[in-house]
Amino acid sequence: MPKTEDEWKKKLTPEQFHVLREKGTEPAFTGKYCKNKGKGTYVCAGCGAELFSSDTKFESGTGWPSFYAPMAKDSIEEKKDFSHGMMRAEVLCKKCKGHLGHVFNDGPKPTGLRYCMNSAALGFRKPK
Ligand code: FE
């Protein structure tokens, strides 16, 4: 796994680098997984860690791929984020500490959570 930001820059596309390493947000409705309804596993675009199952993906109408639960609680990390005048919980990949998006309390059942992710921070693996 890359150790320095320079190494990350070489490994990732500019868009992936901006989101994962600079905590950027892709414009709504532009990401490649926003409308993806296929069955499979969403992985970290940085390190390949398995993060979300298509089984927990739902149409949030926000323009970002949204999930109501991570595949495993310990695959992600949550951090309070006070930027942009809001109190939000930032979601990071636990393994590579890449920024994935935010989690909100207005999601559907059964968790009531909405993991609002950036497509650029994700990869998609179809079931074998
Ligand atoms: Fe990662």
CSV table of C-alpha atoms and ligand atoms in Angstrom, one decimal:
chain,number,residue,atom,x,y,z
A,1,MET,CA,0.0,0.0,0.0
A,2,PRO,CA,1.3,3.5,-0.8
A,3,LYS,CA,2.9,5.2,2.2
A,4,THR,CA,3.2,8.9,1.1
A,5,GLU,CA,0.8,11.2,-0.6
A,6,ASP,CA,3.1,11.2,-3.6
A,7,GLU,CA,2.8,7.5,-3.9
A,8,TRP,CA,-1.0,7.7,-3.6
A,9,LYS,CA,-1.0,10.3,-6.3
A,10,LYS,CA,0.8,7.9,-8.7
A,11,LYS,CA,-1.6,5.0,-7.8
A,12,LEU,CA,-4.9,6.9,-8.0
A,13,THR,CA,-6.7,8.9,-10.8
A,14,PRO,CA,-6.9,12.6,-10.0
A,15,GLU,CA,-10.5,12.2,-9.1
A,16,GLN,CA,-9.9,9.3,-6.8
A,17,PHE,CA,-7.0,11.2,-5.2
A,18,HIS,CA,-9.1,14.3,-4.6
A,19,VAL,CA,-11.8,12.3,-2.8
A,20,LEU,CA,-9.8,9.7,-0.9
A,21,ARG,CA,-6.8,11.7,0.1
A,22,GLU,CA,-8.0,15.3,0.0
A,23,LYS,CA,-11.5,14.6,1.4
A,24,GLY,CA,-13.2,15.9,-1.7
A,25,THR,CA,-16.8,15.3,-2.8
A,26,GLU,CA,-17.7,14.5,-6.4
A,27,PRO,CA,-20.5,16.5,-7.9
A,28,ALA,CA,-24.0,14.9,-7.3
A,29,PHE,CA,-25.2,12.6,-10.0
A,30,THR,CA,-21.8,12.3,-11.8
A,31,GLY,CA,-20.4,9.2,-10.1
A,32,LYS,CA,-20.4,5.9,-11.9
A,33,TYR,CA,-22.1,3.9,-9.1
A,34,CYS,CA,-24.9,6.3,-8.4
A,35,LYS,CA,-27.3,4.4,-10.5
A,36,ASN,CA,-25.6,1.0,-10.4
A,37,LYS,CA,-28.1,-1.7,-9.4
A,38,GLY,CA,-25.9,-4.7,-10.1
A,39,LYS,CA,-25.3,-7.4,-7.5
A,40,GLY,CA,-21.8,-7.3,-6.0
A,41,THR,CA,-19.4,-5.8,-3.5
A,42,TYR,CA,-18.2,-2.2,-3.3
A,43,VAL,CA,-14.5,-2.0,-2.4
A,44,CYS,CA,-12.2,0.8,-1.5
A,45,ALA,CA,-10.7,2.4,-4.6
A,46,GLY,CA,-7.5,3.0,-2.6
A,47,CYS,CA,-6.7,-0.4,-1.0
A,48,GLY,CA,-9.4,-2.8,-2.3
A,49,ALA,CA,-10.9,-3.5,1.2
A,50,GLU,CA,-14.5,-4.8,1.0
A,51,LEU,CA,-16.8,-2.0,2.2
A,52,PHE,CA,-20.4,-2.3,1.1
A,53,SER,CA,-22.7,-5.0,-0.3
A,54,SER,CA,-25.1,-4.2,-3.1
A,55,ASP,CA,-27.8,-5.7,-0.8
A,56,THR,CA,-27.7,-2.6,1.4
A,57,LYS,CA,-27.7,-0.1,-1.4
A,58,PHE,CA,-30.8,2.1,-1.8
A,59,GLU,CA,-32.0,4.9,-4.0
A,60,SER,CA,-31.6,8.0,-1.8
A,61,GLY,CA,-32.2,10.6,-4.5
A,62,THR,CA,-29.1,12.5,-3.4
A,63,GLY,CA,-27.0,11.7,-6.5
A,64,TRP,CA,-24.4,9.7,-4.5
A,65,PRO,CA,-24.4,5.9,-4.0
A,66,SER,CA,-26.1,5.3,-0.6
A,67,PHE,CA,-26.1,2.3,1.7
A,68,TYR,CA,-27.8,1.6,5.0
A,69,ALA,CA,-25.0,-0.4,6.4
A,70,PRO,CA,-21.3,-1.3,5.8
A,71,MET,CA,-20.3,-4.9,5.2
A,72,ALA,CA,-18.5,-5.0,8.5
A,73,LYS,CA,-18.4,-2.3,11.2
A,74,ASP,CA,-14.7,-2.7,11.5
A,75,SER,CA,-14.0,-2.1,7.8
A,76,ILE,CA,-14.8,1.6,8.2
A,77,GLU,CA,-14.0,4.4,10.6
A,78,GLU,CA,-16.2,7.3,11.6
A,79,LYS,CA,-14.9,10.7,12.6
A,80,LYS,CA,-16.8,13.9,13.5
A,81,ASP,CA,-16.5,16.5,10.8
A,82,PHE,CA,-17.3,20.2,11.6
A,83,SER,CA,-16.4,21.5,8.1
A,84,HIS,CA,-18.8,23.6,6.0
A,85,GLY,CA,-20.7,24.7,9.1
A,86,MET,CA,-22.3,21.3,9.6
A,87,MET,CA,-21.9,18.5,12.1
A,88,ARG,CA,-21.4,15.4,10.1
A,89,ALA,CA,-19.8,12.0,10.6
A,90,GLU,CA,-17.0,11.4,8.1
A,91,VAL,CA,-16.6,7.8,6.9
A,92,LEU,CA,-13.1,6.6,6.2
A,93,CYS,CA,-11.7,3.3,5.0
A,94,LYS,CA,-10.2,1.8,8.2
A,95,LYS,CA,-7.4,0.1,6.3
A,96,CYS,CA,-6.0,2.9,4.2
A,97,LYS,CA,-7.7,5.9,6.0
A,98,GLY,CA,-9.1,7.1,2.6
A,99,HIS,CA,-12.1,9.4,2.8
A,100,LEU,CA,-15.2,7.7,1.5
A,101,GLY,CA,-18.0,10.1,2.3
A,102,HIS,CA,-20.4,10.8,5.3
A,103,VAL,CA,-23.0,8.9,7.3
A,104,PHE,CA,-26.3,10.5,8.3
A,105,ASN,CA,-29.2,9.5,10.5
A,106,ASP,CA,-32.0,9.7,7.9
A,107,GLY,CA,-31.6,6.3,6.2
A,108,PRO,CA,-34.1,3.6,5.7
A,109,LYS,CA,-34.8,0.5,7.9
A,110,PRO,CA,-33.3,-1.6,9.4
A,111,THR,CA,-30.5,0.7,10.5
A,112,GLY,CA,-31.9,4.2,9.9
A,113,LEU,CA,-28.5,5.1,8.6
A,114,ARG,CA,-27.5,6.6,5.2
A,115,TYR,CA,-23.9,6.0,4.2
A,116,CYS,CA,-23.5,8.7,1.5
A,117,MET,CA,-20.5,7.6,-0.5
A,118,ASN,CA,-18.5,9.0,-3.4
A,119,SER,CA,-18.3,6.7,-6.5
A,120,ALA,CA,-14.7,7.9,-6.9
A,121,ALA,CA,-13.8,6.3,-3.6
A,122,LEU,CA,-15.2,2.9,-4.6
A,123,GLY,CA,-14.6,0.0,-6.9
A,124,PHE,CA,-17.2,-2.6,-7.8
A,125,ARG,CA,-16.8,-6.4,-7.9
A,126,LYS,CA,-19.4,-8.6,-9.4
A,127,PRO,CA,-20.0,-11.9,-7.7
A,128,LYS,CA,-17.8,-14.7,-9.0
B,1,FE,FE,-9.0,1.7,1.7
